[in-house]
Amino acid sequence: MAETVEAKAPRRIQLPVLDSFLWLIRLAAIFAVVWGAYFSLSSGRLSGAQWKDLVIFGLSQGSVYALIALGYTMVYGVLRFINFAHGEVFMSGAMVAFFVARGLSRTAMWTDQVFLSLFLVMLASAATSTVIAVALERIAYRPLRGKPRLIPFITAIGASFFLQYAIAGLFGFGFKSFPQVPALSGSFFFAGFRVLKTQSVVIVAAVLMMIGLYLFVERTRTGKAMRAVAEDQEIARLMGINVDRTISIVFAVGGAMAGAAGFLYLLVFQQVFFLTGFIPGIKAFTAAVVGGIGNIPGAMIGGLLLGGIESIGPSLVLTGLGIPSAHQLKDVVAFLALVMILIFKPSGVLGERVAEDRA
Amino acid sequence: MSSSETSPILELREVTTHYGPIQVLKEVNVEIRAGEIVCLLGGNASGKTTTLKTILGYVEPTEGQVLLDGEAINGIATDDRVNKGISMVPENRRLFKRMTVMENLQLGAYLRRDKDEIGQDMERVFDLFPRVKERLSQRAGTLSGGEQQMVAVGRALMARPKVLLMDEPSMGLAPVLVAQNFEIIEQINEQGTAVFVVEQNANMALSIADRGYVLQTGRIVLADTAQGLLNNPQMRQAYLGEI
Ligand SMILES: Nc1ncnc2c1ncn2[C@@H]1O[C@H](COP(=O)(O)OP(=O)(O)OP(=O)(O)O)[C@@H](O)[C@H]1O
Ligand SMILES: [Mg+2]
């Protein structure tokens, strides 16, 4: 006999009034988006070319978010811990990128060997962030492993301030401007889109790194060890995996991605100062959650999605609703959109319920 | 038995283990020799899993020694103990559910660099479990319970251990599968691996074991050959389901 004695999952307490109210809000939001988009598009205030520019800009800043988001998501994957200082790891890389670039820009190499110079800058920023991330884990987080979650989290906030003001103390509080890269001025057309040369470097570099990371995690022995540690630390040990070392590698890889992102960020936004890590850090963290925290492809998608929405959203939705200077509200739009996604899919775009499913 | 003349591969000597202030194992003595199947019997919460965890270093004994090939391994990290030749099929199998069957097997051989021999061992696992070969690219979490057991055993064998620890391998399996499972254990043993199997299913375990120990609230209360235990009246009453 096929008896179905399976206990039904306990239902949430039903609050019809609240529920329907929430649905109303969601419908209203969808309506506002459709309405705004319709009027923005039909008003023809932005030309097709301008829309395309926004797409490319969104893609390039999204690539930067995605690279940072990877560090959040990988660390969360193995430790169920939000490394709040990850934004500062990114900023430190950007800061070093600036100094190395400034140094190189005073030599002939900057114009004669453009790609080699840029590669060196990126190498320096990635190396800096890697070292900082690994040191952070070793010094600040590892001694607190196994303690209640709030404790390492508070420590991470402390580490975040520490890094901000250490950088400010060492290099000053002002904005630093990345030197011009003559070879990267101007733009070209690709499949009907106008792409700034800097943007193309950012997108290509980010995509290559993400492919590399994906292959590393999926195919290599160390990548498999990382996934094993993420899933079950005790059993990972039973395979002979050195869990501490694997966690260090996760921080190193996440740091390298963030450092590279620091350099790419400078190509897009040109300026860095000691608080530069904060907003992109929060955004990348959000992107990781939206993609499904702990999920590597999710972080990539989340980052690109956020970059795109932030770039296109205000013009698309707000101008049509008659809101002036829509672009000042880009963060409002972006975060509202992300909240909407999470309302409809709380575990994130690619999220499984990874956090709580341990036996 | 000739095996009793050789020195033990794995030995627990007067091992006492605590979780915090709670004492779980009390002066436990166990020996496993090359070529043997040894079973550890005992009821729920008697300390069977804790014994295995002490062997692997998940918990450190507060007193006594764990010896591998006559050498004390107290204080050595779990992954290094695995490297020295201990492997385990854990309670509830604990596969990496999000990874494929193939990846689970590969992780079993994580510490090994001898590619050719890893391939041979993989074939050996497929010989023992033809089903596993058909499921290589499937996510381990989607396997049936019986299949998961096969992969868990296969994964442990991929480390090519000197001693294989098994924590209640028959738990949650249908009776047919339990019998098969014990046959497999015998085969593995015949191929040269010493096996230390923890069980509540005393009859089955003793039918394949050379020797056995009975654990009661953290103490070894009986230690004898399998035949001796099967004939022991005290044993028959308490563990073999006879009155
Ligand atoms: N991590 C732990 N912290 C505290 N107490 C523990 C811990 N693990 C086990 N114990 C306790 O130690 C005792 C023995 O546990 P153990 O898991 O070794 O039993 P077992 O013989 O394997 O039981 P079972 O047959 O149910 O698997 C139990 O009373 C258990 O509650
Ligand atoms: Mg147990």
XYZ file of C-alpha atoms and ligand atoms in Angstrom:
634
model
C 0.000 0.000 0.000
C 1.262 3.405 -0.818
C 0.513 5.179 2.354
C 1.450 8.811 2.289
C 2.139 9.510 5.890
C 4.644 12.222 5.112
C 4.128 15.091 7.433
C 3.307 18.244 5.555
C 5.728 21.062 5.987
C 4.368 23.300 8.721
C 2.485 26.105 7.017
C 3.110 29.680 7.900
C 0.438 31.210 9.991
C -2.065 32.625 7.546
C -2.597 36.352 7.651
C -4.879 36.966 4.689
C -5.008 40.704 5.171
C -1.270 41.146 5.369
C -0.720 38.659 2.574
C -3.025 40.388 0.160
C -1.525 43.715 1.129
C 1.937 42.415 0.259
C 0.676 41.119 -3.039
C -0.822 44.516 -3.708
C 2.573 46.103 -3.146
C 4.190 43.642 -5.513
C 1.582 44.248 -8.188
C 1.942 47.975 -7.731
C 5.698 47.672 -8.148
C 5.330 45.609 -11.294
C 2.763 48.065 -12.602
C 5.069 51.011 -11.896
C 7.910 49.294 -13.712
C 5.808 48.467 -16.763
C 4.154 51.869 -16.816
C 7.431 53.738 -16.383
C 9.195 51.640 -18.968
C 6.393 52.117 -21.449
C 6.433 55.888 -21.167
C 10.210 56.129 -21.085
C 10.454 54.127 -24.261
C 7.582 55.797 -26.056
C 8.725 59.291 -25.143
C 11.888 58.666 -27.109
C 13.889 60.848 -24.759
C 16.840 58.510 -25.089
C 17.932 57.286 -28.486
C 18.591 53.645 -29.220
C 22.315 54.328 -29.149
C 22.033 55.851 -25.695
C 20.211 52.796 -24.388
C 22.952 50.630 -25.796
C 25.559 52.762 -24.034
C 23.742 52.193 -20.768
C 23.761 48.456 -21.364
C 27.503 48.404 -21.930
C 28.145 50.607 -18.929
C 25.951 48.327 -16.838
C 27.856 45.323 -18.054
C 31.213 46.807 -17.142
C 30.273 47.944 -13.656
C 28.396 44.670 -13.206
C 31.600 42.785 -14.017
C 33.317 44.617 -11.189
C 30.479 43.829 -8.770
C 30.514 40.209 -9.879
C 34.229 39.830 -9.175
C 33.813 41.264 -5.688
C 30.677 39.223 -5.073
C 32.630 36.037 -5.715
C 34.717 36.616 -2.600
C 31.653 37.067 -0.412
C 29.956 34.025 -1.788
C 32.964 31.711 -1.644
C 33.769 32.619 1.941
C 30.134 32.236 2.889
C 30.117 28.881 1.146
C 32.862 27.421 3.315
C 32.321 29.249 6.599
C 28.697 30.464 6.601
C 30.213 33.811 7.438
C 29.902 37.231 5.817
C 33.336 38.751 5.475
C 32.229 42.309 6.026
C 35.759 43.599 5.398
C 35.796 42.242 1.859
C 34.944 45.663 0.435
C 38.108 46.990 2.063
C 40.112 44.126 0.607
C 38.904 45.366 -2.773
C 39.657 49.000 -1.949
C 43.199 48.190 -0.801
C 43.842 46.519 -4.135
C 42.508 49.555 -5.975
C 44.724 51.809 -3.878
C 47.845 49.839 -4.747
C 46.752 49.726 -8.384
C 46.725 53.508 -8.319
C 50.246 53.803 -6.917
C 51.737 51.238 -9.260
C 49.969 52.827 -12.222
C 51.157 56.282 -11.241
C 54.692 54.989 -11.011
C 54.497 53.254 -14.363
C 52.787 56.192 -16.055
C 55.968 58.207 -15.538
C 57.975 55.718 -17.548
C 58.025 55.031 -21.258
C 56.577 51.607 -20.603
C 53.121 53.071 -19.975
C 52.832 53.984 -23.651
C 55.209 51.460 -25.247
C 54.016 48.347 -23.450
C 50.443 49.212 -22.565
C 49.103 45.762 -21.935
C 52.145 44.600 -20.045
C 51.905 47.699 -17.826
C 48.218 47.201 -17.181
C 48.825 43.549 -16.468
C 51.485 44.478 -13.926
C 49.094 46.922 -12.278
C 46.449 44.251 -12.036
C 48.943 41.733 -10.725
C 49.993 44.155 -8.003
C 46.448 44.909 -6.926
C 45.449 41.244 -6.966
C 48.537 40.290 -4.971
C 47.869 43.013 -2.390
C 44.284 41.981 -1.859
C 45.234 38.324 -1.703
C 47.755 38.951 1.033
C 45.342 41.130 2.990
C 42.487 38.639 2.694
C 44.628 35.711 3.783
C 46.144 37.650 6.667
C 42.713 38.794 7.769
C 41.477 35.225 7.919
C 44.545 33.975 9.704
C 44.766 36.757 12.273
C 41.206 37.905 12.826
C 38.803 35.133 11.819
C 40.440 31.771 12.393
C 40.827 32.174 16.164
C 37.085 32.859 16.327
C 35.953 29.889 14.290
C 33.297 27.899 16.079
C 32.324 30.860 18.217
C 28.785 32.248 17.938
C 28.253 33.820 14.525
C 27.918 37.338 15.812
C 31.477 37.376 17.127
C 33.384 36.910 13.862
C 30.872 39.209 12.205
C 31.591 42.031 14.649
C 35.291 41.342 14.181
C 34.836 41.692 10.437
C 33.211 45.085 10.915
C 36.139 46.074 13.095
C 38.587 44.815 10.478
C 36.726 46.857 7.899
C 37.255 50.090 9.835
C 40.810 49.094 10.600
C 41.626 48.735 6.924
C 39.834 51.940 5.936
C 41.713 54.077 8.408
C 44.995 52.242 7.984
C 44.827 53.122 4.287
C 43.739 56.672 5.052
C 46.552 57.016 7.560
C 49.152 55.691 5.159
C 48.031 57.366 1.965
C 45.824 60.263 3.005
C 42.108 60.928 2.905
C 41.870 62.453 -0.567
C 40.717 61.029 -3.861
C 43.425 59.545 -6.058
C 42.937 59.697 -9.800
C 44.103 56.865 -11.988
C 46.489 58.089 -14.704
C 45.162 58.315 -18.254
C 45.877 55.336 -20.434
C 46.334 56.903 -23.885
C 46.015 53.601 -25.682
C 42.620 53.042 -24.073
C 41.018 56.368 -24.902
C 38.212 56.317 -27.391
C 35.790 53.619 -28.358
C 34.895 51.121 -31.047
C 31.767 49.442 -32.329
C 30.988 45.842 -31.568
C 27.781 44.205 -32.824
C 26.119 47.598 -33.025
C 27.170 48.641 -29.526
C 29.579 51.457 -28.900
C 32.154 50.187 -26.433
C 34.758 52.318 -24.723
C 38.132 50.656 -24.918
C 38.447 50.709 -21.159
C 35.076 49.011 -20.847
C 36.162 46.284 -23.218
C 39.242 45.628 -21.101
C 37.112 45.444 -17.974
C 34.545 43.092 -19.451
C 37.029 40.806 -21.156
C 39.298 40.595 -18.105
C 36.388 39.894 -15.786
C 34.907 37.240 -18.039
C 38.259 35.511 -18.416
C 38.753 35.497 -14.662
C 35.307 34.139 -14.039
C 35.806 31.355 -16.565
C 39.153 30.610 -14.960
C 37.618 30.503 -11.521
C 34.803 28.279 -12.663
C 37.211 25.793 -14.213
C 39.409 25.928 -11.124
C 36.553 25.149 -8.783
C 34.954 22.509 -10.985
C 37.938 20.701 -12.400
C 40.982 20.912 -10.175
C 41.799 18.851 -7.130
C 41.984 21.954 -4.953
C 38.664 23.172 -6.342
C 37.037 19.903 -5.407
C 38.551 20.160 -1.948
C 37.001 23.623 -1.643
C 33.580 22.298 -2.536
C 34.024 19.397 -0.156
C 34.901 21.747 2.703
C 31.897 23.893 1.829
C 29.609 20.921 2.057
C 30.876 19.004 5.072
C 34.054 19.917 6.934
C 34.247 16.775 9.028
C 34.020 14.503 6.037
C 36.402 16.702 4.066
C 38.953 15.945 6.806
C 38.175 12.275 6.404
C 39.232 12.572 2.768
C 42.579 13.853 4.001
C 41.825 17.447 3.112
C 43.565 20.060 5.229
C 40.568 22.229 6.035
C 42.492 25.226 7.388
C 44.686 25.379 4.334
C 41.686 25.054 2.039
C 39.943 27.932 3.794
C 43.084 30.030 3.351
C 42.981 29.239 -0.360
C 39.356 30.345 -0.529
C 40.280 33.678 1.033
C 43.249 33.950 -1.311
C 41.173 33.344 -4.420
C 38.406 35.660 -3.238
C 41.038 38.297 -2.439
C 42.669 37.944 -5.852
C 39.326 38.475 -7.572
C 38.592 41.506 -5.408
C 42.045 42.954 -6.068
C 41.671 42.533 -9.801
C 38.263 44.138 -9.461
C 39.947 47.067 -7.719
C 42.059 47.703 -10.786
C 39.120 47.285 -13.174
C 37.035 49.606 -11.022
C 39.645 52.287 -11.575
C 39.440 51.824 -15.324
C 35.701 52.494 -15.144
C 35.456 55.107 -12.390
C 38.999 56.556 -12.368
C 39.049 57.512 -8.686
C 39.765 55.783 -5.415
C 39.828 56.916 -1.795
C 39.770 55.184 1.560
C 35.980 54.713 1.594
C 35.790 53.378 -1.952
C 35.277 49.845 -0.662
C 32.098 50.567 1.191
C 29.366 51.077 -1.411
C 30.668 48.618 -4.013
C 31.213 46.173 -1.159
C 27.607 46.406 -0.030
C 26.425 46.179 -3.604
C 28.538 43.143 -4.344
C 27.333 41.500 -1.157
C 23.766 42.163 -2.236
C 24.585 40.772 -5.653
C 25.886 37.608 -4.010
C 22.678 37.242 -2.022
C 20.524 37.887 -5.063
C 22.453 35.286 -7.035
C 22.075 32.819 -4.177
C 24.735 33.159 -1.519
C 27.285 30.362 -1.570
C 26.723 29.798 -5.272
C 29.558 30.856 -7.573
C 27.705 31.263 -10.884
C 24.987 32.972 -8.828
C 27.424 35.662 -7.709
C 28.428 36.293 -11.306
C 24.821 36.594 -12.441
C 23.877 38.695 -9.419
C 26.723 41.124 -10.084
C 25.885 41.570 -13.755
C 22.206 41.907 -12.933
C 22.853 44.587 -10.350
C 25.228 46.478 -12.632
C 22.672 46.353 -15.433
C 19.669 47.374 -13.359
C 21.589 50.212 -11.778
C 22.605 51.513 -15.163
C 19.400 51.038 -17.131
C 16.760 51.041 -14.413
C 16.542 54.755 -13.598
C 16.211 55.890 -17.198
C 13.905 53.055 -18.041
C 11.495 53.263 -15.133
C 11.811 56.664 -13.498
C 11.994 59.085 -16.408
C 8.751 57.625 -17.736
C 7.120 58.320 -14.391
C 8.126 61.955 -14.759
C 10.785 61.937 -12.087
C 13.523 64.504 -12.743
C 17.217 63.654 -12.427
C 16.377 59.969 -12.363
C 19.985 58.938 -12.274
C 20.453 60.280 -8.746
C 18.070 57.533 -7.717
C 19.995 54.676 -9.294
C 20.722 53.010 -5.989
C 17.091 53.262 -4.939
C 16.033 51.581 -8.145
C 18.724 48.949 -7.997
C 18.007 47.942 -4.428
C 14.253 47.985 -4.901
C 14.712 45.667 -7.840
C 16.863 43.352 -5.764
C 14.348 43.307 -2.956
C 11.692 42.412 -5.512
C 13.782 39.504 -6.767
C 14.285 38.261 -3.239
C 10.594 38.540 -2.463
C 9.820 36.286 -5.386
C 12.770 33.963 -4.848
C 14.125 34.267 -1.326
C 17.003 31.848 -1.897
C 18.314 33.974 -4.768
C 18.365 33.395 -8.503
C 20.454 30.221 -8.416
C 20.199 29.627 -4.704
C 19.569 26.301 -3.126
C 18.938 26.196 0.546
C 22.602 25.550 1.186
C 22.872 27.117 4.578
C 20.549 25.008 6.651
C 20.554 21.619 4.966
C 23.257 19.926 6.959
C 22.478 16.535 8.403
C 44.084 -18.113 14.297
C 47.485 -17.182 13.062
C 46.658 -13.491 12.997
C 46.857 -13.261 16.772
C 50.630 -13.660 16.574
C 51.215 -10.552 14.495
C 51.313 -7.163 16.173
C 48.168 -5.048 15.766
C 47.805 -2.474 12.999
C 45.495 -0.399 15.109
C 45.271 -0.396 18.849
C 43.409 1.521 21.513
C 45.235 1.305 24.820
C 43.331 2.255 27.960
C 41.507 5.010 26.085
C 39.261 7.352 28.008
C 37.374 10.029 26.071
C 35.325 12.962 27.319
C 33.026 15.427 25.628
C 33.589 18.409 27.861
C 32.970 17.137 31.377
C 31.041 14.062 30.228
C 32.981 10.843 30.140
C 31.982 8.650 27.217
C 34.743 6.022 26.894
C 36.320 4.389 29.917
C 39.659 2.615 29.621
C 38.847 1.008 26.318
C 41.258 -1.572 24.910
C 40.843 -2.686 21.321
C 43.202 -4.337 18.845
C 42.839 -4.859 15.133
C 45.404 -7.028 13.348
C 46.279 -7.344 9.696
C 43.760 -9.398 7.790
C 41.126 -9.320 10.497
C 37.528 -8.276 10.617
C 36.808 -7.025 14.107
C 33.418 -5.844 15.234
C 32.388 -3.513 17.990
C 28.894 -4.164 19.275
C 26.814 -2.102 21.605
C 23.474 -0.420 22.098
C 22.545 3.157 21.392
C 24.749 5.770 23.003
C 27.200 3.160 24.255
C 30.086 5.073 22.654
C 30.642 3.203 19.385
C 30.849 6.279 17.164
C 32.966 8.006 19.788
C 35.431 5.120 19.593
C 35.821 5.678 15.863
C 36.064 9.427 16.318
C 38.818 8.907 18.850
C 40.709 6.692 16.401
C 40.502 9.388 13.716
C 41.273 12.289 16.007
C 37.939 14.089 15.785
C 38.114 13.908 19.566
C 41.267 13.449 21.565
C 41.319 10.888 24.362
C 41.817 12.417 27.787
C 43.831 9.354 28.762
C 45.378 6.417 26.970
C 46.816 6.003 23.512
C 45.789 5.309 19.966
C 48.485 3.380 18.122
C 48.836 2.787 14.413
C 51.470 0.206 13.487
C 52.721 0.458 17.048
C 53.222 4.199 16.876
C 51.178 6.581 19.020
C 49.114 8.933 16.856
C 47.568 11.011 19.613
C 47.546 14.687 18.783
C 47.945 14.154 15.046
C 45.389 15.926 12.838
C 42.607 13.860 11.304
C 43.758 14.412 7.733
C 47.253 13.206 8.632
C 45.828 10.079 10.227
C 43.965 9.408 6.999
C 47.248 9.829 5.198
C 48.746 7.148 7.450
C 46.195 4.606 6.290
C 42.944 4.892 8.232
C 39.710 5.450 6.395
C 36.066 5.333 7.404
C 32.575 4.811 6.112
C 30.816 7.236 8.438
C 27.507 6.874 10.184
C 24.711 7.858 7.762
C 27.205 7.652 4.863
C 27.654 11.427 4.613
C 28.379 11.652 0.900
C 29.060 15.024 -0.650
C 25.513 15.313 -1.868
C 25.996 18.221 -4.221
C 28.883 16.530 -5.982
C 28.772 13.716 -8.483
C 29.449 10.093 -7.646
C 32.688 10.345 -9.600
C 33.789 13.389 -7.610
C 33.014 11.598 -4.364
C 35.223 8.715 -5.418
C 37.973 11.082 -6.541
C 37.870 12.832 -3.196
C 38.374 9.463 -1.544
C 41.715 9.336 -3.334
C 42.476 12.979 -2.548
C 45.843 12.307 -0.917
C 47.114 9.941 -3.562
C 49.245 10.878 -6.568
C 49.641 7.431 -8.105
C 47.321 7.953 -11.047
C 47.521 4.481 -12.519
C 46.815 2.765 -9.267
C 43.953 5.129 -8.530
C 42.470 3.961 -11.823
C 42.914 0.341 -10.780
C 41.234 0.970 -7.457
C 38.396 2.697 -9.244
C 37.937 -0.477 -11.319
C 38.011 -2.520 -8.154
C 35.211 -0.405 -6.725
C 33.220 -0.932 -9.928
C 33.781 -4.692 -9.635
C 32.398 -4.636 -6.123
C 29.539 -2.330 -7.078
C 28.610 -2.454 -10.759
C 25.734 -0.089 -9.966
C 28.150 2.672 -9.040
C 29.692 2.664 -12.494
C 26.314 3.412 -14.051
C 25.799 6.419 -11.802
C 29.114 8.204 -12.068
C 27.817 11.528 -13.289
C 24.770 11.588 -11.023
C 24.681 13.878 -8.022
C 25.279 11.790 -4.928
C 22.346 13.389 -3.115
C 19.939 11.898 -5.622
C 21.062 8.281 -5.118
C 18.954 5.752 -3.250
C 20.033 4.803 0.258
C 21.535 1.523 -0.911
C 23.448 3.232 -3.687
C 24.719 5.863 -1.281
C 26.063 3.107 0.924
C 27.942 1.650 -2.041
C 29.482 5.000 -2.906
C 30.410 5.629 0.722
C 32.238 2.301 0.854
C 33.803 2.951 -2.541
C 34.956 6.393 -1.467
C 36.613 4.966 1.643
C 38.339 2.267 -0.409
C 39.717 4.835 -2.840
C 42.062 5.941 -0.054
C 43.504 2.408 -0.138
C 43.468 2.190 3.665
C 45.278 -0.298 5.853
C 42.324 -0.247 8.204
C 38.783 0.495 7.174
C 36.436 1.719 9.888
C 32.716 1.280 9.307
C 30.066 2.905 11.446
C 26.815 0.924 11.327
C 26.950 0.055 7.636
C 23.663 -1.831 7.776
C 21.661 1.009 9.288
C 18.650 1.974 7.219
C 19.142 -0.755 4.614
C 16.608 -3.380 3.589
C 17.466 -6.909 4.832
C 18.605 -8.090 1.385
C 20.977 -5.165 1.141
C 22.285 -5.772 4.646
C 23.302 -9.290 3.704
C 24.949 -8.045 0.492
C 26.702 -5.368 2.437
C 28.311 -7.877 4.768
C 29.378 -10.012 1.826
C 31.094 -6.973 0.411
C 32.860 -6.383 3.699
C 34.182 -9.939 3.554
C 35.392 -9.414 -0.003
C 37.157 -6.209 0.925
C 38.805 -7.994 3.797
C 39.892 -10.883 1.575
C 41.553 -8.357 -0.697
C 43.795 -7.413 2.216
C 42.186 -4.618 4.206
C 41.646 -4.954 7.939
C 38.113 -3.948 8.862
C 36.791 -2.572 12.123
C 33.036 -2.537 11.927
C 30.676 -0.956 14.433
C 27.253 -2.565 14.493
C 24.044 -2.963 16.414
C 23.156 -5.915 14.214
C 25.224 -8.349 16.270
C 24.251 -11.566 14.508
C 25.238 -10.329 11.104
C 28.427 -8.702 12.294
C 29.578 -11.781 14.185
C 28.826 -14.014 11.227
C 31.632 -12.377 9.262
C 33.954 -11.168 12.025
C 37.017 -12.877 13.426
C 36.673 -11.238 16.805
C 34.350 -8.877 18.563
C 34.088 -6.455 21.446
C 30.976 -5.457 23.320
C 30.708 -1.919 24.552
C 28.331 -0.918 27.323
C 28.108 2.693 28.474
C 31.648 3.322 27.378
C 33.265 0.184 28.800
C 34.332 -2.978 27.014
C 32.396 -5.654 28.875
C 33.166 -8.592 26.599
C 35.995 -9.376 24.210
C 36.253 -12.697 22.440
C 36.378 -14.503 19.123
C 33.227 -14.206 17.084
C 32.415 -17.839 17.813
C 33.010 -17.308 21.487
C 30.635 -14.369 21.556
C 27.986 -16.212 19.585
C 28.083 -18.969 22.179
C 28.263 -16.695 25.191
C 25.022 -16.955 27.196
C 25.297 -13.403 28.507
C 25.746 -12.214 24.950
C 22.843 -14.269 23.608
C 20.563 -12.706 26.130
C 21.560 -9.112 25.704
C 22.424 -8.725 22.033
C 21.440 -11.688 19.943
C 17.732 -11.454 20.480
C 17.324 -14.698 22.441
C 15.772 -15.132 25.819
N 29.811 15.959 20.354
C 29.288 15.468 21.507
N 29.150 16.263 22.582
C 28.631 15.760 23.734
N 28.203 14.516 23.895
C 28.303 13.675 22.862
C 28.844 14.111 21.596
N 28.810 13.072 20.746
C 28.284 12.042 21.429
N 27.979 12.399 22.703
C 27.406 11.532 23.725
O 28.252 10.434 23.910
C 27.520 9.248 24.098
C 27.981 8.194 23.097
O 27.694 8.653 21.790
P 28.079 7.838 20.502
O 27.673 8.642 19.333
O 29.477 7.423 20.585
O 27.123 6.579 20.654
P 26.884 5.358 19.674
O 27.237 4.138 20.406
O 27.552 5.586 18.385
O 25.313 5.432 19.500
P 24.395 5.127 18.222
O 24.267 3.640 18.138
O 23.106 5.745 18.573
O 25.047 5.710 17.030
C 26.068 9.635 23.938
O 25.506 9.730 25.211
C 26.097 10.956 23.273
O 25.025 11.770 23.666
Mg 26.890 5.949 16.465
